Amino acid sequence: MKELDRKLFRDLWKMKGQVLAIALVIVSGVSAFVMLISTMNSLNLTRDRFYKDYRFAEVFASLKRAPENIKDRISDIPGVDQVETRVVADVKLDIEDFPEPVTARIVSVPDTGNPLLNRLYIRKGRIVDPFKDNEVVVSEGFAEAHGFSPGDTFAAVINGKWKKLTIVGIALSPEFIIQSRPGALSPDYKRYAILWMGRDALGTAYDMKGAFNDISLTISPDVNANDVLAQLDNLLERYGGLGSYTRENQISHRFLTEEFRQLQRSSEIFPAIFIAVAAFLLNVVVSRTISTQREQIAALKAFGYSNLDVGIHYIKMVIAVVLIGVAGGIALGVWLGKGLGMIYMEFYRFPYFIYELRPSVVIIVMFITIASAVAGTLYSVRKAVKLSPAEAMRPEPPALYRKMFIERTVLWRLLSHPTHIIIRNITRRPAKSFLSVTGIALACAIMLAATFSSDAVDIMVNVQFKLSQKEDMTATFVEPTSRRAANELKGIRGIEHVEGFRSVPVRLSFMNRSYRTSIDGVNPDNKLRFLLDTNLETVHLPPEGLVLTDYLGDILGIRPGDILTVEVLEGSRPVLHVPVVGLVKQYIGLSGYMDIAALNRIMREGDAISGTYFTVDSLYQTEIYRKLVDMPGVSGAIVRKDEIKNFYETQAEFFLFFTFVASILAGTIAFGVVYNTARIALAERGHELASLRVLGYTRAEISYILLGELGMLTISAIPLGFLIGRGICAYIARALGSDLFRIPVVLEPATYSLAAAVVVASACLSGLIVRHRLDRLDLVAVLKIKE
Amino acid sequence: MAEEKSVQSENGKNTVFKVKSLTKVYDMGEVKVHALRGVDLELYSGELVVLLGPSGSGKSTLLNILGGLDTATDGQVIYRGKDLTRATEQELTEYRRFHVGFVFQFYNLIPSLTARENVGVVTEIAKRPMKPEDALSIVGLGDRLDHFPAQLSGGEQQRIAIARAIAKNPEVLLCDEPTGALDSATGIVVLEALEQVNRKLGTTTVIITHNADIAGMADRVVHLSSGLISEIISNTVKKSPWELHW
């Protein structure tokens, strides 16, 4: 079929504009797919490699204090492989030229050097000398944020004592890939650090010589982790164990898993839309091409080409277009995937990034794209070859127009004839018009879906920090303290209003479900913390019983009125039965709330608080920070404003990247659909429009007929796009929501406007190109073509 | 179409087509159009037949059915002993591929292919084809091999179509208004090409026209009107195309 292949090639060349438009849409779909999947695979691979090479532990537990010889008893638990004890402490840092509160977690390094588990990847410098109490290795993120190199110094308040520390090395650990303070919104490398110090030195500072307060271990693959956890908890109970947990609940791993899950979901949603649109466009263009080639097909069949020959010819054409798109898409996807990987690398602290594009991904994407495109075009091809040659050679009968209801109204008579033509063209083939509208609407929807997350984040932050948590700062105490500590804070100049709170780590269980979190006790009449119902109205905290975040209620399958089992994970570790009295709305985090008096009552602890919320006069902020660093009872302080600012900073890059990529992709789709619709309309109406020109219509007037139709399709596509987009957003929000945060589906007018603007701009661009062609319409040639 | 028998008719001529009570009704939704109302006809090997009749007389329908491009509503078309009206889709494809050459009023060339390639489209799939260049030489276009249809005049395009039709060495050549889109001088050049093919290759040739002047070059002239054969005239003296005027 040499000659037919030549025809194929030349036909494609002649339609290059349209081919390009379709190929671009396929490029969009394929590159989105390749980008998301390859980034996800690469991150997974990188993570797994890092975990394996640097021996990330599988079970973790914190406790108050246990003698070192307990380690042997832990090793004896069936299924336990390797055990490493550590001393871990949370400290405040004092960094010159950075007056804001900085907290850090210090983790001990065994006297023998690099740990057995959770090994350190030393990026710069060296590991600490275990016996030197002034040497630390710092996490890379923290070092970068402050421009630290080995040799630099800063100070820390270690067990109440101010101490100058020298950085000897910069390291990464599989334990802190996401380096996030417990309870924080996002990693904050400026205000939260991980430090590693010699076991001997740290043990001495915390009176942990020959003892430990943290343990990590690996277990054999064939053993049930829950059994190990139960025995470990049992063993550690009298040493103040806070409950052991697996990687699943390890904070860095949790965040990573959530992020990967989101990436996975995104890679399922977006490419599907793109590929569907591409298949749809191909279908439209191929069916159009086939109808312009009616006579050629008839002639080929008259010469003795079989239906199969003709069918294969057009299928080849489709595959050629798809392959162009797939090749471009893979190339672009790899490039974007590497870019996205690099952005993630700033967020995740891996020592290296292994980019991987699996051959299976390429095969899958080719298969999906070709299969959907071929399926999309098969119908038109079948229709084309089914015509008997004699029938195919007769010109298509003139289209049947019917009068519509609207034509009997007065309004109809007010419209011009060109407008009549527009309306009739649209309504005559409702299915086709609907398909065009759907295609454009999908572009609009993609745009919405890609940009709504920034609205969602605004709302999450707004609800969390403007409506619910109104304090400027939080200070936490080293241990639960009497309420008098709050009064001490009140005496500091610049601190205005202080509210104490109690936070108790717990495991909540109902039926066979359980969840680890904390119960926050607050004053019901406090002025800084508010609970909100689903309408974001303030809810009063009842004097007795527990109020849960609604999502936590769902996880536990519990409703108000049910009795919840509360296993306290500190102190005497009582197990309590507390009624759930209400559910509240909260987008970030999950916890339980109680009247602080009721909480203290059931904890039998008197009037204890874990920390305070307070408002400050910003004039005295730096001074307040200083004072807090000097207070030995205060283990750390958080400034809300900084936290929000940091959250936006870390998220901004992602949003920019996604919004940018999505705008381009959505624009491509909008352009692809509108341009193809326009070219097809031009091909179908060229004769009619040229005839009108011959009859004396101006270029502007005939442009109005063609572009007016496109305009009308585009305008009607936008509301539909909003509707579909909202649906996709709701789906994404549901799919991506987790116990870390829930995504509200609220779209701002600006987001709608942006989506509409991108669609309209793409439509205008394709309109301009078609207009250019209309202006060059060859009147004589068009009229010579037989009808 | 394996069975190819020479069918001798009563007058001793070798019959290629035998058409019996052929009818064709087009169902146009609300109306039924009777294009053929029972046509009986025999066509003989090597003869040049002109089908003459006004628009709507059924001549194109008859030609399309003869060429396996369309199906009959009733009646029979026997080609070399084989009933075309009962042939399967695949048999019809083979019939068209190996036995019939078509020339259409509007040439039906593939615009994206050159003259040579347009002929090549057919020679590629034929059993004993000529070289495309030879076929084009026969119609006097040996020097236009690499021109695209858009670069050629109407007459030249039609002659490519003829070259394409004869390149497979078909048994029959069916031409639907081959000069319909051409002026008279160009038309005569095309007719000359057809006449030459008929004379040199002995291809049974059927030409449809509504132009009575062309009838002069035929062996027999079949007049059709309203779906029926009204008259068949045998020319005792055939004119050369250049003797024709219109």
JSON list of N, CA, C and O in Angstrom, two decimals, chain B residues 138-176:
[
{"chain": "B", "resi": 138, "resn": "ILE", "atom": "N", "xyz": [-0.25, 5.93, -22.89]},
{"chain": "B", "resi": 138, "resn": "ILE", "atom": "CA", "xyz": [-1.37, 5.60, -23.77]},
{"chain": "B", "resi": 138, "resn": "ILE", "atom": "C", "xyz": [-2.33, 6.77, -23.88]},
{"chain": "B", "resi": 138, "resn": "ILE", "atom": "O", "xyz": [-2.85, 7.07, -24.95]},
{"chain": "B", "resi": 139, "resn": "VAL", "atom": "N", "xyz": [-2.56, 7.47, -22.76]},
{"chain": "B", "resi": 139, "resn": "VAL", "atom": "CA", "xyz": [-3.49, 8.62, -22.81]},
{"chain": "B", "resi": 139, "resn": "VAL", "atom": "C", "xyz": [-2.75, 9.92, -23.10]},
{"chain": "B", "resi": 139, "resn": "VAL", "atom": "O", "xyz": [-3.30, 11.01, -22.95]},
{"chain": "B", "resi": 140, "resn": "GLY", "atom": "N", "xyz": [-1.48, 9.80, -23.48]},
{"chain": "B", "resi": 140, "resn": "GLY", "atom": "CA", "xyz": [-0.73, 10.98, -23.93]},
{"chain": "B", "resi": 140, "resn": "GLY", "atom": "C", "xyz": [-0.25, 11.86, -22.79]},
{"chain": "B", "resi": 140, "resn": "GLY", "atom": "O", "xyz": [-0.06, 13.06, -22.95]},
{"chain": "B", "resi": 141, "resn": "LEU", "atom": "N", "xyz": [-0.04, 11.28, -21.59]},
{"chain": "B", "resi": 141, "resn": "LEU", "atom": "CA", "xyz": [0.42, 12.10, -20.47]},
{"chain": "B", "resi": 141, "resn": "LEU", "atom": "C", "xyz": [1.76, 11.61, -19.93]},
{"chain": "B", "resi": 141, "resn": "LEU", "atom": "O", "xyz": [2.06, 11.79, -18.75]},
{"chain": "B", "resi": 142, "resn": "GLY", "atom": "N", "xyz": [2.54, 10.99, -20.82]},
{"chain": "B", "resi": 142, "resn": "GLY", "atom": "CA", "xyz": [3.83, 10.46, -20.39]},
{"chain": "B", "resi": 142, "resn": "GLY", "atom": "C", "xyz": [4.75, 11.54, -19.83]},
{"chain": "B", "resi": 142, "resn": "GLY", "atom": "O", "xyz": [5.68, 11.23, -19.08]},
{"chain": "B", "resi": 143, "resn": "ASP", "atom": "N", "xyz": [4.46, 12.79, -20.15]},
{"chain": "B", "resi": 143, "resn": "ASP", "atom": "CA", "xyz": [5.34, 13.86, -19.66]},
{"chain": "B", "resi": 143, "resn": "ASP", "atom": "C", "xyz": [4.75, 14.60, -18.45]},
{"chain": "B", "resi": 143, "resn": "ASP", "atom": "O", "xyz": [5.22, 15.65, -18.07]},
{"chain": "B", "resi": 144, "resn": "ARG", "atom": "N", "xyz": [3.70, 14.05, -17.91]},
{"chain": "B", "resi": 144, "resn": "ARG", "atom": "CA", "xyz": [3.06, 14.74, -16.77]},
{"chain": "B", "resi": 144, "resn": "ARG", "atom": "C", "xyz": [3.04, 13.86, -15.52]},
{"chain": "B", "resi": 144, "resn": "ARG", "atom": "O", "xyz": [2.19, 14.03, -14.65]},
{"chain": "B", "resi": 145, "resn": "LEU", "atom": "N", "xyz": [4.00, 12.95, -15.46]},
{"chain": "B", "resi": 145, "resn": "LEU", "atom": "CA", "xyz": [3.95, 11.91, -14.42]},
{"chain": "B", "resi": 145, "resn": "LEU", "atom": "C", "xyz": [3.91, 12.46, -13.00]},
{"chain": "B", "resi": 145, "resn": "LEU", "atom": "O", "xyz": [3.23, 11.94, -12.14]},
{"chain": "B", "resi": 146, "resn": "ASP", "atom": "N", "xyz": [4.67, 13.51, -12.76]},
{"chain": "B", "resi": 146, "resn": "ASP", "atom": "CA", "xyz": [4.83, 13.95, -11.37]},
{"chain": "B", "resi": 146, "resn": "ASP", "atom": "C", "xyz": [4.02, 15.18, -11.04]},
{"chain": "B", "resi": 146, "resn": "ASP", "atom": "O", "xyz": [4.33, 15.91, -10.09]},
{"chain": "B", "resi": 147, "resn": "HIS", "atom": "N", "xyz": [3.00, 15.42, -11.85]},
{"chain": "B", "resi": 147, "resn": "HIS", "atom": "CA", "xyz": [2.13, 16.55, -11.55]},
{"chain": "B", "resi": 147, "resn": "HIS", "atom": "C", "xyz": [1.00, 16.11, -10.64]},
{"chain": "B", "resi": 147, "resn": "HIS", "atom": "O", "xyz": [0.50, 15.01, -10.74]},
{"chain": "B", "resi": 148, "resn": "PHE", "atom": "N", "xyz": [0.64, 17.03, -9.74]},
{"chain": "B", "resi": 148, "resn": "PHE", "atom": "CA", "xyz": [-0.52, 16.78, -8.88]},
{"chain": "B", "resi": 148, "resn": "PHE", "atom": "C", "xyz": [-1.78, 17.17, -9.65]},
{"chain": "B", "resi": 148, "resn": "PHE", "atom": "O", "xyz": [-1.73, 18.03, -10.53]},
{"chain": "B", "resi": 149, "resn": "PRO", "atom": "N", "xyz": [-2.92, 16.56, -9.31]},
{"chain": "B", "resi": 149, "resn": "PRO", "atom": "CA", "xyz": [-4.16, 16.88, -10.01]},
{"chain": "B", "resi": 149, "resn": "PRO", "atom": "C", "xyz": [-4.42, 18.39, -10.13]},
{"chain": "B", "resi": 149, "resn": "PRO", "atom": "O", "xyz": [-4.83, 18.88, -11.18]},
{"chain": "B", "resi": 150, "resn": "ALA", "atom": "N", "xyz": [-4.14, 19.11, -9.05]},
{"chain": "B", "resi": 150, "resn": "ALA", "atom": "CA", "xyz": [-4.43, 20.54, -9.07]},
{"chain": "B", "resi": 150, "resn": "ALA", "atom": "C", "xyz": [-3.57, 21.29, -10.11]},
{"chain": "B", "resi": 150, "resn": "ALA", "atom": "O", "xyz": [-3.90, 22.41, -10.49]},
{"chain": "B", "resi": 151, "resn": "GLN", "atom": "N", "xyz": [-2.48, 20.65, -10.56]},
{"chain": "B", "resi": 151, "resn": "GLN", "atom": "CA", "xyz": [-1.61, 21.32, -11.54]},
{"chain": "B", "resi": 151, "resn": "GLN", "atom": "C", "xyz": [-1.99, 20.97, -12.97]},
{"chain": "B", "resi": 151, "resn": "GLN", "atom": "O", "xyz": [-1.30, 21.34, -13.90]},
{"chain": "B", "resi": 152, "resn": "LEU", "atom": "N", "xyz": [-3.07, 20.20, -13.13]},
{"chain": "B", "resi": 152, "resn": "LEU", "atom": "CA", "xyz": [-3.44, 19.73, -14.47]},
{"chain": "B", "resi": 152, "resn": "LEU", "atom": "C", "xyz": [-4.80, 20.27, -14.87]},
{"chain": "B", "resi": 152, "resn": "LEU", "atom": "O", "xyz": [-5.65, 20.58, -14.02]},
{"chain": "B", "resi": 153, "resn": "SER", "atom": "N", "xyz": [-5.03, 20.35, -16.19]},
{"chain": "B", "resi": 153, "resn": "SER", "atom": "CA", "xyz": [-6.34, 20.81, -16.68]},
{"chain": "B", "resi": 153, "resn": "SER", "atom": "C", "xyz": [-7.36, 19.69, -16.49]},
{"chain": "B", "resi": 153, "resn": "SER", "atom": "O", "xyz": [-7.00, 18.55, -16.21]},
{"chain": "B", "resi": 154, "resn": "GLY", "atom": "N", "xyz": [-8.62, 20.06, -16.69]},
{"chain": "B", "resi": 154, "resn": "GLY", "atom": "CA", "xyz": [-9.68, 19.06, -16.52]},
{"chain": "B", "resi": 154, "resn": "GLY", "atom": "C", "xyz": [-9.50, 17.87, -17.45]},
{"chain": "B", "resi": 154, "resn": "GLY", "atom": "O", "xyz": [-9.66, 16.72, -17.04]},
{"chain": "B", "resi": 155, "resn": "GLY", "atom": "N", "xyz": [-9.14, 18.16, -18.71]},
{"chain": "B", "resi": 155, "resn": "GLY", "atom": "CA", "xyz": [-8.98, 17.08, -19.68]},
{"chain": "B", "resi": 155, "resn": "GLY", "atom": "C", "xyz": [-7.84, 16.17, -19.28]},
{"chain": "B", "resi": 155, "resn": "GLY", "atom": "O", "xyz": [-7.92, 14.94, -19.38]},
{"chain": "B", "resi": 156, "resn": "GLU", "atom": "N", "xyz": [-6.77, 16.79, -18.80]},
{"chain": "B", "resi": 156, "resn": "GLU", "atom": "CA", "xyz": [-5.62, 15.99, -18.38]},
{"chain": "B", "resi": 156, "resn": "GLU", "atom": "C", "xyz": [-5.98, 15.13, -17.18]},
{"chain": "B", "resi": 156, "resn": "GLU", "atom": "O", "xyz": [-5.60, 13.96, -17.09]},
{"chain": "B", "resi": 157, "resn": "GLN", "atom": "N", "xyz": [-6.74, 15.73, -16.27]},
{"chain": "B", "resi": 157, "resn": "GLN", "atom": "CA", "xyz": [-7.15, 14.95, -15.09]},
{"chain": "B", "resi": 157, "resn": "GLN", "atom": "C", "xyz": [-7.99, 13.75, -15.51]},
{"chain": "B", "resi": 157, "resn": "GLN", "atom": "O", "xyz": [-7.82, 12.65, -15.00]},
{"chain": "B", "resi": 158, "resn": "GLN", "atom": "N", "xyz": [-8.88, 13.99, -16.47]},
{"chain": "B", "resi": 158, "resn": "GLN", "atom": "CA", "xyz": [-9.73, 12.89, -16.90]},
{"chain": "B", "resi": 158, "resn": "GLN", "atom": "C", "xyz": [-8.92, 11.81, -17.60]},
{"chain": "B", "resi": 158, "resn": "GLN", "atom": "O", "xyz": [-9.21, 10.62, -17.49]},
{"chain": "B", "resi": 159, "resn": "ARG", "atom": "N", "xyz": [-7.88, 12.25, -18.31]},
{"chain": "B", "resi": 159, "resn": "ARG", "atom": "CA", "xyz": [-7.07, 11.23, -18.98]},
{"chain": "B", "resi": 159, "resn": "ARG", "atom": "C", "xyz": [-6.25, 10.42, -17.97]},
{"chain": "B", "resi": 159, "resn": "ARG", "atom": "O", "xyz": [-6.01, 9.24, -18.16]},
{"chain": "B", "resi": 160, "resn": "ILE", "atom": "N", "xyz": [-5.86, 11.07, -16.85]},
{"chain": "B", "resi": 160, "resn": "ILE", "atom": "CA", "xyz": [-5.21, 10.28, -15.78]},
{"chain": "B", "resi": 160, "resn": "ILE", "atom": "C", "xyz": [-6.19, 9.25, -15.26]},
{"chain": "B", "resi": 160, "resn": "ILE", "atom": "O", "xyz": [-5.85, 8.08, -15.02]},
{"chain": "B", "resi": 161, "resn": "ALA", "atom": "N", "xyz": [-7.45, 9.70, -15.10]},
{"chain": "B", "resi": 161, "resn": "ALA", "atom": "CA", "xyz": [-8.47, 8.78, -14.61]},
{"chain": "B", "resi": 161, "resn": "ALA", "atom": "C", "xyz": [-8.61, 7.59, -15.56]},
{"chain": "B", "resi": 161, "resn": "ALA", "atom": "O", "xyz": [-8.77, 6.45, -15.13]},
{"chain": "B", "resi": 162, "resn": "ILE", "atom": "N", "xyz": [-8.51, 7.87, -16.86]},
{"chain": "B", "resi": 162, "resn": "ILE", "atom": "CA", "xyz": [-8.60, 6.77, -17.83]},
{"chain": "B", "resi": 162, "resn": "ILE", "atom": "C", "xyz": [-7.38, 5.87, -17.71]},
{"chain": "B", "resi": 162, "resn": "ILE", "atom": "O", "xyz": [-7.49, 4.63, -17.67]},
{"chain": "B", "resi": 163, "resn": "ALA", "atom": "N", "xyz": [-6.20, 6.50, -17.61]},
{"chain": "B", "resi": 163, "resn": "ALA", "atom": "CA", "xyz": [-4.98, 5.71, -17.43]},
{"chain": "B", "resi": 163, "resn": "ALA", "atom": "C", "xyz": [-5.11, 4.83, -16.20]},
{"chain": "B", "resi": 163, "resn": "ALA", "atom": "O", "xyz": [-4.74, 3.65, -16.20]},
{"chain": "B", "resi": 164, "resn": "ARG", "atom": "N", "xyz": [-5.65, 5.40, -15.15]},
{"chain": "B", "resi": 164, "resn": "ARG", "atom": "CA", "xyz": [-5.81, 4.66, -13.91]},
{"chain": "B", "resi": 164, "resn": "ARG", "atom": "C", "xyz": [-6.76, 3.48, -14.11]},
{"chain": "B", "resi": 164, "resn": "ARG", "atom": "O", "xyz": [-6.55, 2.39, -13.59]},
{"chain": "B", "resi": 165, "resn": "ALA", "atom": "N", "xyz": [-7.83, 3.74, -14.91]},
{"chain": "B", "resi": 165, "resn": "ALA", "atom": "CA", "xyz": [-8.82, 2.70, -15.12]},
{"chain": "B", "resi": 165, "resn": "ALA", "atom": "C", "xyz": [-8.28, 1.56, -15.98]},
{"chain": "B", "resi": 165, "resn": "ALA", "atom": "O", "xyz": [-8.58, 0.39, -15.75]},
{"chain": "B", "resi": 166, "resn": "ILE", "atom": "N", "xyz": [-7.44, 1.88, -16.97]},
{"chain": "B", "resi": 166, "resn": "ILE", "atom": "CA", "xyz": [-6.98, 0.83, -17.88]},
{"chain": "B", "resi": 166, "resn": "ILE", "atom": "C", "xyz": [-5.70, 0.15, -17.41]},
{"chain": "B", "resi": 166, "resn": "ILE", "atom": "O", "xyz": [-5.34, -0.92, -17.89]},
{"chain": "B", "resi": 167, "resn": "ALA", "atom": "N", "xyz": [-5.02, 0.77, -16.42]},
{"chain": "B", "resi": 167, "resn": "ALA", "atom": "CA", "xyz": [-3.70, 0.28, -16.02]},
{"chain": "B", "resi": 167, "resn": "ALA", "atom": "C", "xyz": [-3.75, -1.14, -15.50]},
{"chain": "B", "resi": 167, "resn": "ALA", "atom": "O", "xyz": [-2.77, -1.86, -15.53]},
{"chain": "B", "resi": 168, "resn": "LYS", "atom": "N", "xyz": [-4.92, -1.56, -15.01]},
{"chain": "B", "resi": 168, "resn": "LYS", "atom": "CA", "xyz": [-5.01, -2.92, -14.48]},
{"chain": "B", "resi": 168, "resn": "LYS", "atom": "C", "xyz": [-5.36, -3.92, -15.57]},
{"chain": "B", "resi": 168, "resn": "LYS", "atom": "O", "xyz": [-5.53, -5.10, -15.27]},
{"chain": "B", "resi": 169, "resn": "ASN", "atom": "N", "xyz": [-5.42, -3.48, -16.84]},
{"chain": "B", "resi": 169, "resn": "ASN", "atom": "CA", "xyz": [-5.85, -4.33, -17.94]},
{"chain": "B", "resi": 169, "resn": "ASN", "atom": "C", "xyz": [-7.21, -4.94, -17.66]},
{"chain": "B", "resi": 169, "resn": "ASN", "atom": "O", "xyz": [-7.38, -6.16, -17.60]},
{"chain": "B", "resi": 170, "resn": "PRO", "atom": "N", "xyz": [-8.22, -4.09, -17.46]},
{"chain": "B", "resi": 170, "resn": "PRO", "atom": "CA", "xyz": [-9.53, -4.63, -17.05]},
{"chain": "B", "resi": 170, "resn": "PRO", "atom": "C", "xyz": [-10.25, -5.28, -18.22]},
{"chain": "B", "resi": 170, "resn": "PRO", "atom": "O", "xyz": [-9.93, -5.02, -19.38]},
{"chain": "B", "resi": 171, "resn": "GLU", "atom": "N", "xyz": [-11.20, -6.09, -17.87]},
{"chain": "B", "resi": 171, "resn": "GLU", "atom": "CA", "xyz": [-12.07, -6.73, -18.86]},
{"chain": "B", "resi": 171, "resn": "GLU", "atom": "C", "xyz": [-13.03, -5.70, -19.44]},
{"chain": "B", "resi": 171, "resn": "GLU", "atom": "O", "xyz": [-13.27, -5.67, -20.64]},
{"chain": "B", "resi": 172, "resn": "VAL", "atom": "N", "xyz": [-13.54, -4.87, -18.54]},
{"chain": "B", "resi": 172, "resn": "VAL", "atom": "CA", "xyz": [-14.50, -3.85, -18.97]},
{"chain": "B", "resi": 172, "resn": "VAL", "atom": "C", "xyz": [-14.08, -2.49, -18.43]},
{"chain": "B", "resi": 172, "resn": "VAL", "atom": "O", "xyz": [-13.53, -2.38, -17.35]},
{"chain": "B", "resi": 173, "resn": "LEU", "atom": "N", "xyz": [-14.41, -1.48, -19.24]},
{"chain": "B", "resi": 173, "resn": "LEU", "atom": "CA", "xyz": [-14.12, -0.11, -18.84]},
{"chain": "B", "resi": 173, "resn": "LEU", "atom": "C", "xyz": [-15.45, 0.61, -18.79]},
{"chain": "B", "resi": 173, "resn": "LEU", "atom": "O", "xyz": [-16.18, 0.65, -19.78]},
{"chain": "B", "resi": 174, "resn": "LEU", "atom": "N", "xyz": [-15.79, 1.12, -17.62]},
{"chain": "B", "resi": 174, "resn": "LEU", "atom": "CA", "xyz": [-17.08, 1.78, -17.45]},
{"chain": "B", "resi": 174, "resn": "LEU", "atom": "C", "xyz": [-16.85, 3.26, -17.22]},
{"chain": "B", "resi": 174, "resn": "LEU", "atom": "O", "xyz": [-16.13, 3.64, -16.30]},
{"chain": "B", "resi": 175, "resn": "CYS", "atom": "N", "xyz": [-17.44, 4.08, -18.08]},
{"chain": "B", "resi": 175, "resn": "CYS", "atom": "CA", "xyz": [-17.18, 5.52, -18.00]},
{"chain": "B", "resi": 175, "resn": "CYS", "atom": "C", "xyz": [-18.48, 6.27, -17.81]},
{"chain": "B", "resi": 175, "resn": "CYS", "atom": "O", "xyz": [-19.38, 6.20, -18.65]},
{"chain": "B", "resi": 176, "resn": "ASP", "atom": "N", "xyz": [-18.55, 7.00, -16.70]},
{"chain": "B", "resi": 176, "resn": "ASP", "atom": "CA", "xyz": [-19.77, 7.74, -16.39]},
{"chain": "B", "resi": 176, "resn": "ASP", "atom": "C", "xyz": [-19.57, 9.21, -16.76]},
{"chain": "B", "resi": 176, "resn": "ASP", "atom": "O", "xyz": [-18.86, 9.93, -16.06]}
]
